[in-house]
CSV table of C-alpha atoms in Angstrom, one decimal:
chain,number,residue,atom,x,y,z
A,1,MET,CA,-56.8,96.5,75.8
A,2,LEU,CA,-54.6,95.8,78.7
A,3,ASP,CA,-54.6,98.1,81.9
A,4,ILE,CA,-51.4,100.3,81.6
A,5,LYS,CA,-51.5,100.3,85.6
A,6,GLN,CA,-51.0,96.5,85.6
A,7,ILE,CA,-48.4,96.6,83.0
A,8,VAL,CA,-46.4,99.0,85.2
A,9,ALA,CA,-46.9,97.2,88.3
A,10,ASN,CA,-46.2,93.8,87.0
A,11,PRO,CA,-44.0,94.1,84.0
A,12,GLU,CA,-42.3,90.8,84.0
A,13,GLU,CA,-45.3,88.8,84.7
A,14,ILE,CA,-47.1,90.6,81.7
A,15,LYS,CA,-44.3,89.7,79.5
A,16,LYS,CA,-44.2,86.1,80.5
A,17,ARG,CA,-47.8,85.7,80.0
A,18,LEU,CA,-47.8,87.2,76.5
A,19,ALA,CA,-44.6,85.2,75.6
A,20,LEU,CA,-47.0,82.1,75.8
A,21,ARG,CA,-48.6,83.7,72.8
A,22,LYS,CA,-45.6,84.8,70.9
A,23,PRO,CA,-42.1,85.6,72.5
A,24,ALA,CA,-41.7,88.7,70.3
A,25,LEU,CA,-44.7,90.4,72.3
A,26,ALA,CA,-42.3,91.0,75.3
A,27,GLU,CA,-40.7,93.6,73.3
A,28,GLN,CA,-43.8,95.3,72.8
A,29,VAL,CA,-44.3,95.5,76.5
A,30,ASP,CA,-40.8,97.1,76.9
A,31,GLU,CA,-41.7,99.8,74.3
A,32,VAL,CA,-44.9,100.5,76.1
A,33,LEU,CA,-42.9,101.1,79.3
A,34,THR,CA,-40.4,103.1,77.7
A,35,LYS,CA,-43.0,105.5,76.1
A,36,TYR,CA,-45.0,105.5,79.5
A,37,ASP,CA,-41.6,106.7,81.4
A,38,ALA,CA,-41.3,109.5,78.9
A,39,TYR,CA,-44.8,110.5,79.3
A,40,LYS,CA,-44.4,110.6,83.0
A,41,LYS,CA,-41.4,112.5,83.1
A,42,ILE,CA,-43.4,115.3,80.7
A,43,LEU,CA,-46.2,115.1,83.3
A,44,ALA,CA,-44.0,115.5,86.2
A,45,ARG,CA,-42.3,118.7,84.8
A,46,VAL,CA,-45.9,120.0,83.7
A,47,GLU,CA,-46.9,119.7,87.4
A,48,GLU,CA,-43.6,121.1,88.6
A,49,LEU,CA,-43.8,124.1,86.4
A,50,ARG,CA,-47.4,124.7,87.5
A,51,ALA,CA,-46.6,124.7,91.1
A,52,LYS,CA,-43.7,127.2,90.5
A,53,ARG,CA,-46.0,129.5,88.6
A,54,ASN,CA,-48.8,129.4,90.9
A,55,GLU,CA,-46.2,129.9,93.8
A,56,MET,CA,-44.7,133.2,92.1
A,57,SER,CA,-48.0,134.3,91.1
A,58,LYS,CA,-49.2,134.6,94.6
A,59,SER,CA,-45.9,136.4,95.8
A,60,ILE,CA,-45.8,139.1,93.1
A,61,GLY,CA,-47.9,141.5,95.3
A,62,LYS,CA,-45.5,140.8,98.2
A,63,ILE,CA,-42.6,141.3,95.9
A,64,LYS,CA,-44.2,144.7,94.7
A,65,LYS,CA,-44.9,145.9,98.3
A,66,GLU,CA,-41.2,144.9,99.6
A,67,GLN,CA,-39.0,145.3,96.6
A,68,GLY,CA,-40.6,147.9,94.2
A,69,ASP,CA,-42.3,147.8,90.7
A,70,ALA,CA,-39.1,146.7,89.0
A,71,ALA,CA,-38.7,143.4,91.0
A,72,ALA,CA,-42.5,142.9,90.6
A,73,GLN,CA,-42.0,143.0,86.7
A,74,GLU,CA,-39.0,141.0,86.6
A,75,ALA,CA,-41.2,138.3,88.8
A,76,MET,CA,-44.0,138.5,86.2
A,77,LYS,CA,-41.7,137.9,83.3
A,78,GLU,CA,-40.5,134.8,85.0
A,79,VAL,CA,-44.0,133.7,85.5
A,80,GLY,CA,-44.6,134.4,82.0
A,81,LYS,CA,-41.4,132.1,81.1
A,82,LEU,CA,-42.9,129.2,83.3
A,83,LYS,CA,-46.2,129.5,81.5
A,84,GLU,CA,-44.6,129.3,78.2
A,85,GLU,CA,-42.6,126.3,78.8
A,86,MET,CA,-45.6,124.7,80.7
A,87,THR,CA,-47.9,125.2,77.6
A,88,ALA,CA,-45.3,123.6,75.5
A,89,GLN,CA,-45.0,120.8,77.6
A,90,GLU,CA,-48.6,120.2,77.9
A,91,ALA,CA,-48.8,120.1,74.1
A,92,ALA,CA,-46.4,117.4,74.2
A,93,LEU,CA,-48.7,115.2,76.6
A,94,GLU,CA,-51.2,114.4,74.2
A,95,PRO,CA,-49.1,112.9,71.6
A,96,ALA,CA,-47.2,111.0,74.0
A,97,LYS,CA,-50.4,109.6,75.8
A,98,ALA,CA,-51.6,108.9,72.0
A,99,GLU,CA,-48.4,106.8,71.4
A,100,ILE,CA,-48.8,104.8,74.5
A,101,ASP,CA,-52.6,104.0,73.7
A,102,ASN,CA,-51.7,103.0,70.0
A,103,LEU,CA,-49.2,100.6,71.4
A,104,LEU,CA,-51.7,99.2,73.9
A,105,LEU,CA,-54.2,98.7,71.1
A,106,SER,CA,-52.0,96.4,69.2
A,107,ILE,CA,-51.1,94.2,72.2
A,108,PRO,CA,-53.2,91.1,72.6
A,109,ASN,CA,-55.1,89.9,75.9
A,110,LEU,CA,-53.4,87.8,78.3
A,111,PRO,CA,-54.1,84.2,78.0
A,112,ASN,CA,-55.6,82.4,80.9
A,113,GLU,CA,-52.8,80.9,82.8
A,114,LYS,CA,-54.4,77.6,82.9
A,115,ILE,CA,-54.8,77.1,79.2
A,116,PRO,CA,-52.6,74.5,77.2
A,117,VAL,CA,-49.3,75.9,76.1
A,118,GLY,CA,-48.6,75.6,72.5
A,119,VAL,CA,-47.8,77.3,69.0
A,120,SER,CA,-50.6,76.1,66.7
A,121,ASP,CA,-53.9,74.1,66.2
A,122,ALA,CA,-51.8,70.9,66.4
A,123,ASP,CA,-51.4,71.4,70.1
A,124,ASN,CA,-55.2,72.1,70.9
A,125,PRO,CA,-56.3,69.1,73.1
A,126,GLU,CA,-59.7,67.6,72.6
A,127,VAL,CA,-61.8,68.2,75.8
A,128,ILE,CA,-65.2,67.0,74.8
A,129,PRO,CA,-64.9,63.6,72.7
A,130,CYS,CA,-67.6,62.9,69.9
A,131,THR,CA,-70.4,61.1,71.1
A,132,ILE,CA,-72.7,61.1,67.9
A,133,PRO,CA,-71.9,58.1,65.7
A,134,LEU,CA,-70.0,59.1,62.7
A,135,PRO,CA,-71.8,58.1,59.4
A,136,LYS,CA,-71.1,55.1,57.6
A,137,PHE,CA,-71.3,54.9,53.7
A,138,ASP,CA,-71.3,51.9,51.4
A,139,PHE,CA,-69.9,54.3,48.7
A,140,THR,CA,-67.3,57.0,48.6
A,141,PRO,CA,-68.6,60.1,50.1
A,142,LEU,CA,-68.5,63.4,48.0
A,143,ASP,CA,-67.5,66.7,49.3
A,144,HIS,CA,-70.3,69.3,50.0
A,145,GLN,CA,-69.5,71.3,46.9
A,146,ALA,CA,-69.9,68.2,44.6
A,147,VAL,CA,-73.1,67.1,46.6
A,148,GLY,CA,-74.7,70.5,46.3
A,149,GLU,CA,-73.8,71.0,42.4
A,150,LYS,CA,-75.1,67.6,41.6
A,151,LEU,CA,-78.4,68.4,43.2
A,152,GLY,CA,-78.4,72.1,41.7
A,153,ILE,CA,-78.6,73.7,44.9
A,154,LEU,CA,-75.1,75.5,44.8
A,155,ASP,CA,-73.5,77.4,41.9
A,156,PHE,CA,-70.1,78.5,42.4
A,157,GLU,CA,-69.4,79.3,38.9
A,158,ALA,CA,-72.4,81.8,38.7
A,159,ALA,CA,-71.0,83.3,42.1
A,160,ALA,CA,-67.5,83.7,40.6
A,161,ALA,CA,-69.2,85.4,37.6
A,162,LEU,CA,-70.9,87.8,39.8
A,163,SER,CA,-68.1,88.6,42.4
A,164,GLY,CA,-65.0,86.5,41.8
A,165,SER,CA,-63.6,83.5,43.6
A,166,ARG,CA,-64.6,82.4,47.2
A,167,PHE,CA,-68.2,83.3,47.0
A,168,ALA,CA,-71.2,81.1,46.9
A,169,LEU,CA,-74.7,81.2,45.2
A,170,PHE,CA,-77.2,79.0,46.8
A,171,LYS,CA,-80.5,78.4,44.9
A,172,GLY,CA,-83.7,76.5,45.1
A,173,ASP,CA,-83.4,74.1,47.9
A,174,GLY,CA,-80.1,75.4,48.7
A,175,ALA,CA,-81.2,79.0,49.4
A,176,ARG,CA,-84.3,77.6,51.4
A,177,LEU,CA,-81.9,75.3,53.5
A,178,GLU,CA,-79.5,78.1,54.3
A,179,ARG,CA,-82.6,80.0,55.5
A,180,ALA,CA,-84.1,77.3,57.5
A,181,ILE,CA,-80.7,76.5,59.3
A,182,ILE,CA,-80.6,80.3,60.3
A,183,ALA,CA,-84.3,80.3,61.6
A,184,PHE,CA,-83.8,76.9,63.5
A,185,MET,CA,-80.8,78.3,65.2
A,186,LEU,CA,-82.1,81.7,66.2
A,187,ASP,CA,-85.1,80.0,67.7
A,188,LEU,CA,-82.8,77.7,69.5
A,189,HIS,CA,-81.0,80.3,71.1
A,190,ALA,CA,-84.2,82.4,71.9
A,191,LYS,CA,-85.4,79.6,73.9
A,192,LYS,CA,-82.2,79.8,76.1
A,193,GLY,CA,-82.9,83.3,76.9
A,194,TYR,CA,-80.8,85.1,74.3
A,195,THR,CA,-82.4,88.3,73.0
A,196,GLU,CA,-82.4,88.3,69.2
A,197,ILE,CA,-81.0,91.3,67.4
A,198,MET,CA,-80.8,92.3,63.8
A,199,PRO,CA,-77.9,94.8,63.5
A,200,PRO,CA,-76.3,96.8,60.8
A,201,VAL,CA,-73.4,95.1,59.1
A,202,ILE,CA,-71.6,98.5,58.3
A,203,VAL,CA,-70.0,100.0,61.2
A,204,ASN,CA,-67.6,102.9,62.1
A,205,GLU,CA,-63.9,102.6,62.7
A,206,ASN,CA,-64.2,103.1,66.5
A,207,ILE,CA,-66.5,100.2,67.0
A,208,LEU,CA,-63.9,98.0,65.2
A,209,ILE,CA,-61.4,99.3,67.7
A,210,GLY,CA,-63.8,98.3,70.5
A,211,THR,CA,-63.6,94.5,69.9
A,212,GLY,CA,-60.2,94.2,68.7
A,213,GLN,CA,-60.4,93.9,65.0
A,214,LEU,CA,-58.5,97.3,64.5
A,215,PRO,CA,-55.8,98.1,64.4
A,216,LYS,CA,-54.5,94.6,64.2
A,217,PHE,CA,-56.7,93.0,61.5
A,218,ARG,CA,-57.2,96.1,59.0
A,219,GLU,CA,-55.9,94.2,56.0
A,220,ASP,CA,-58.6,91.5,56.5
A,221,MET,CA,-61.6,94.0,56.7
A,222,TYR,CA,-63.6,95.5,53.8
A,223,GLU,CA,-63.2,99.3,54.1
A,224,LEU,CA,-65.9,101.4,52.4
A,225,LEU,CA,-64.7,104.5,50.4
A,226,GLY,CA,-65.4,108.0,51.7
A,227,GLU,CA,-65.7,109.4,55.1
A,228,PRO,CA,-66.4,108.8,57.8
A,229,LYS,CA,-64.3,105.5,57.6
A,230,GLN,CA,-66.8,102.6,57.6
A,231,PHE,CA,-66.3,98.6,57.3
A,232,LEU,CA,-68.3,95.7,56.5
A,233,ILE,CA,-68.4,93.5,59.6
A,234,SER,CA,-66.5,90.2,59.9
A,235,THR,CA,-68.8,88.9,62.5
A,236,ALA,CA,-72.0,89.9,64.4
A,237,GLU,CA,-69.8,90.0,67.7
A,238,ILE,CA,-68.7,93.6,66.5
A,239,PRO,CA,-72.1,95.2,66.7
A,240,LEU,CA,-73.5,93.1,69.4
A,241,THR,CA,-70.7,93.7,71.9
A,242,ASN,CA,-70.6,97.4,71.0
A,243,LEU,CA,-74.3,97.8,71.6
A,244,ASN,CA,-73.6,98.9,75.2
A,245,ARG,CA,-70.3,100.9,74.6
A,246,THR,CA,-69.6,103.7,76.9
A,247,ARG,CA,-72.4,102.4,79.1
A,248,THR,CA,-72.4,101.8,82.7
A,249,VAL,CA,-75.0,99.1,82.9
A,250,ALA,CA,-76.8,98.0,86.2
A,251,GLU,CA,-75.6,95.0,88.1
A,252,ALA,CA,-79.1,93.5,88.0
A,253,GLU,CA,-78.9,93.6,83.9
A,254,LEU,CA,-76.1,91.1,84.1
A,255,PRO,CA,-75.5,88.8,82.4
A,256,ILE,CA,-76.9,90.2,79.1
A,257,LYS,CA,-77.2,87.6,76.3
A,258,LEU,CA,-77.7,88.4,72.6
A,259,THR,CA,-78.0,86.6,69.4
A,260,ALA,CA,-78.0,87.8,65.8
A,261,TYR,CA,-78.0,86.3,62.4
A,262,THR,CA,-75.8,88.5,59.8
A,263,PRO,CA,-73.9,88.0,56.6
A,264,CYS,CA,-70.2,88.4,57.2
A,265,PHE,CA,-67.3,89.5,55.0
A,266,ARG,CA,-63.8,88.8,55.4
A,267,LYS,CA,-60.8,89.2,52.8
A,268,GLU,CA,-59.2,86.2,54.0
A,269,SER,CA,-55.8,87.5,53.6
A,270,GLY,CA,-52.9,85.2,54.0
A,271,THR,CA,-55.0,82.0,53.5
A,272,TYR,CA,-54.1,82.0,49.6
A,273,GLY,CA,-54.4,78.5,48.2
A,274,LYS,CA,-56.1,77.3,51.4
A,275,ASP,CA,-59.8,76.0,51.5
A,276,THR,CA,-60.5,77.5,48.2
A,277,ARG,CA,-63.2,74.7,47.2
A,278,GLY,CA,-66.8,74.9,48.8
A,279,LEU,CA,-68.3,77.0,51.6
A,280,ILE,CA,-65.3,76.6,54.3
A,281,ARG,CA,-63.6,80.1,53.7
A,282,ASN,CA,-65.4,82.3,51.7
A,283,HIS,CA,-65.3,86.2,51.5
A,284,GLN,CA,-69.0,86.4,52.2
A,285,PHE,CA,-70.7,84.0,54.6
A,286,ASP,CA,-73.6,83.7,57.0
A,287,LYS,CA,-73.2,83.2,60.6
A,288,VAL,CA,-75.6,83.2,63.8
A,289,GLU,CA,-73.6,84.8,66.7
A,290,LEU,CA,-73.9,84.5,70.4
A,291,VAL,CA,-72.5,87.4,72.9
A,292,MET,CA,-72.7,87.6,76.6
A,293,LEU,CA,-71.7,90.5,78.8
A,294,SER,CA,-71.0,89.1,82.4
A,295,LYS,CA,-69.7,90.0,85.9
A,296,PRO,CA,-66.3,89.2,86.2
A,297,GLU,CA,-66.7,86.5,88.8
A,298,ASN,CA,-69.1,84.6,86.6
A,299,SER,CA,-67.5,84.7,83.2
A,300,TYR,CA,-65.9,81.5,83.0
A,301,GLU,CA,-68.9,79.8,84.1
A,302,MET,CA,-70.8,81.9,81.1
A,303,LEU,CA,-68.0,80.7,78.9
A,304,GLU,CA,-68.9,76.9,79.6
A,305,GLN,CA,-72.8,77.8,79.2
A,306,MET,CA,-72.0,79.4,75.9
A,307,VAL,CA,-70.0,76.3,74.8
A,308,SER,CA,-73.0,74.1,75.7
A,309,ASP,CA,-75.5,76.3,73.9
A,310,ALA,CA,-73.5,76.1,70.6
A,311,GLN,CA,-73.1,72.2,70.9
A,312,ASP,CA,-76.8,72.1,71.3
A,313,VAL,CA,-77.2,73.0,67.7
A,314,LEU,CA,-75.2,70.1,66.4
A,315,LYS,CA,-76.7,67.7,69.3
A,316,THR,CA,-80.3,68.6,68.2
A,317,LEU,CA,-79.1,68.1,64.3
A,318,GLU,CA,-77.5,65.0,65.2
A,319,ILE,CA,-74.3,65.9,63.4
A,320,PRO,CA,-71.0,64.4,64.9
A,321,TYR,CA,-68.7,67.0,66.5
A,322,HIS,CA,-66.1,67.2,69.4
A,323,VAL,CA,-64.7,70.3,71.2
A,324,VAL,CA,-61.2,71.2,71.5
A,325,GLU,CA,-59.4,74.0,73.7
A,326,LEU,CA,-57.1,76.2,72.0
A,327,CYS,CA,-53.7,76.4,73.2
A,328,SER,CA,-51.8,79.7,74.0
A,329,GLY,CA,-50.3,80.1,70.5
A,330,ASP,CA,-53.7,79.6,68.7
A,331,ILE,CA,-56.2,81.7,70.8
A,332,GLY,CA,-57.5,85.1,69.1
A,333,PHE,CA,-56.1,88.6,69.6
A,334,SER,CA,-59.0,89.6,72.1
A,335,SER,CA,-59.6,86.2,73.9
A,336,ALA,CA,-58.1,84.9,77.2
A,337,LYS,CA,-59.6,81.1,76.6
A,338,THR,CA,-61.1,79.7,73.8
A,339,TYR,CA,-62.9,76.5,72.7
A,340,ASP,CA,-63.5,75.5,69.3
A,341,ILE,CA,-66.4,73.2,68.3
A,342,GLU,CA,-65.4,71.0,65.2
A,343,VAL,CA,-67.8,69.2,63.2
A,344,TRP,CA,-67.2,65.9,61.4
A,345,MET,CA,-66.6,66.2,57.4
A,346,PRO,CA,-66.5,63.0,55.9
A,347,SER,CA,-65.0,63.9,52.5
A,348,GLU,CA,-62.1,64.9,54.6
A,349,ASN,CA,-62.2,62.2,57.3
A,350,ARG,CA,-61.5,64.8,59.9
A,351,PHE,CA,-63.2,67.5,62.1
A,352,ARG,CA,-63.3,71.1,61.1
A,353,GLU,CA,-64.0,74.2,63.0
A,354,ILE,CA,-67.7,75.5,63.0
A,355,SER,CA,-67.4,77.5,66.1
A,356,SER,CA,-65.1,79.3,68.3
A,357,CYS,CA,-66.4,80.6,72.0
A,358,SER,CA,-64.2,82.9,73.8
A,359,ASN,CA,-63.8,84.8,77.1
A,360,CYS,CA,-62.3,88.1,76.4
A,361,LEU,CA,-62.4,89.2,80.2
A,362,ASP,CA,-62.4,93.1,80.5
A,363,PHE,CA,-60.1,93.5,77.3
A,364,GLN,CA,-63.0,94.7,75.1
A,365,ALA,CA,-64.6,96.4,77.6
A,366,ARG,CA,-61.6,98.6,78.3
A,367,ARG,CA,-61.5,99.5,74.6
A,368,MET,CA,-65.1,100.6,74.6
A,369,GLY,CA,-65.7,102.0,78.3
A,370,LEU,CA,-68.4,99.4,79.2
A,371,ARG,CA,-68.7,99.2,82.9
A,372,PHE,CA,-71.1,98.1,85.7
A,373,LYS,CA,-71.7,99.5,89.2
A,374,ASN,CA,-71.1,96.4,91.9
A,375,ALA,CA,-72.8,95.9,94.8
A,376,GLN,CA,-70.4,98.1,96.8
A,377,GLY,CA,-71.2,101.0,94.5
A,378,LYS,CA,-67.8,100.6,92.4
A,379,LEU,CA,-67.4,100.9,88.8
A,380,GLU,CA,-66.0,97.6,87.1
A,381,TYR,CA,-65.4,96.6,83.6
A,382,VAL,CA,-67.7,93.9,82.4
A,383,HIS,CA,-66.4,90.7,80.8
A,384,THR,CA,-67.2,90.2,77.4
A,385,LEU,CA,-67.8,86.8,75.6
A,386,ASN,CA,-68.7,85.6,72.1
A,387,GLY,CA,-69.1,82.5,70.0
A,388,SER,CA,-70.5,81.2,66.8
A,389,GLY,CA,-73.8,79.7,67.1
A,390,LEU,CA,-73.1,78.3,64.5
A,391,ALA,CA,-71.4,79.3,61.2
A,392,VAL,CA,-74.1,78.8,58.8
A,393,GLY,CA,-72.4,77.8,55.6
A,394,ARG,CA,-70.2,75.2,57.5
A,395,THR,CA,-73.5,73.8,59.1
A,396,PHE,CA,-75.0,73.5,55.5
A,397,ALA,CA,-72.0,71.9,54.4
A,398,ALA,CA,-72.0,69.3,57.3
A,399,ILE,CA,-75.3,68.4,56.5
A,400,LEU,CA,-74.7,67.8,52.8
A,401,GLU,CA,-71.9,65.7,53.8
A,402,ASN,CA,-73.0,63.7,56.8
A,403,PHE,CA,-76.5,63.0,55.4
A,404,GLN,CA,-75.8,62.4,51.8
A,405,GLN,CA,-77.2,59.1,50.3
A,406,LYS,CA,-75.9,56.8,47.4
A,407,ASP,CA,-78.6,58.1,45.1
A,408,GLY,CA,-77.2,61.6,45.5
A,409,SER,CA,-80.0,62.8,47.7
A,410,VAL,CA,-79.6,64.5,51.2
A,411,ILE,CA,-81.7,63.6,54.1
A,412,ILE,CA,-82.9,66.7,56.3
A,413,PRO,CA,-82.2,66.4,60.0
A,414,LYS,CA,-85.4,65.7,61.8
A,415,ALA,CA,-85.2,69.0,63.8
A,416,LEU,CA,-84.7,71.0,60.7
A,417,ARG,CA,-87.8,69.7,58.7
A,418,PRO,CA,-90.3,71.9,60.1
A,419,TYR,CA,-88.3,75.0,58.9
A,420,PHE,CA,-87.4,73.4,55.6
A,421,GLY,CA,-90.7,71.9,54.9
A,422,LYS,CA,-89.6,68.4,53.7
A,423,ASP,CA,-87.4,65.4,54.7
A,424,LYS,CA,-85.1,65.1,51.9
A,425,ILE,CA,-83.3,67.0,49.0
A,426,GLU,CA,-83.6,65.1,45.6
A,427,ALA,CA,-82.0,66.0,42.2
A,428,LYS,CA,-84.7,67.3,39.8
């Protein structure tokens, strides 16, 4: 959430920055300012009425003494009228404030001033080139779905019969490989100082408001029936970042580094007909997430560290990848700056996103009341960061595609063999 004081103090600068995302966002800022002016007028009237009431209440004794009971009774009636109007005006304050808060919840974070300007992923520049050699095949490589089905480790027909389209069923060595990838990633991140968490995958509505999924992306969330309103998580960023909500953490605790494996759930609204094959865009998928809570002055340095930590998964597995920086029109709702790590997919002859690492600055912390006390004893909002470390299904897909062999088998990356238990998957 943006700071209303910052918007009021620098409206044109705020509108200019938000316009880098989408020009129409400037209109939302104007709407906030209009509502805020109305709120301030109500507040000023309440304060004016309160002052008059207090002044008259104090003078009633003097009026009675100098002008008699009748004059005092009239003064008391006037005090009553002031109180009545004040009560009505006070009742209008709460809904006026709620309107402003609801508008602020729908406005995205300000993009960093130095990120590339653009409108889509076509405008995202490469910032770290691929240094791992691309695989060379003396045959036409298959996509991961075909490889997995031929090996009998993926069964999309069975998944569809159970749950509908865009679900996957892993079996045999497929289930074993998915589990091995998760354990490998968690161990790697634990060695880098991340504390492993196993959070619930059902959260309350206010938790999703805290990280910015609500109200903006309600249509993409799986909402459960009944009360209170609860949702399946779309990423472990949601419970991990909210673990410290409403807290004032000690400065010595920062940075806080957390990692978690969870299943994730997304409706993928608006992606009809896009990536319907395989593991790239499913309604349920596995992911290992990274979250950091940082002091403001260190957050961009921590973002670079997070990107490095996520890259190390692919480096260790020796899977080709590169890194791009997202342009102003492509960054997520809560992010000020984002890097995408993209893995090489031979069947498509291109790189595909496998991790997004973002610095949200104090945007999420304001929404969830997460602060720390600095060295001067002043309360500040922490900066929150999150990133995939990595999307497990996409890592599974990349292994099948990059390490497939002419005979249909798949070589297991060396770093993964202690977790998987053998060096190859072969058709039975």
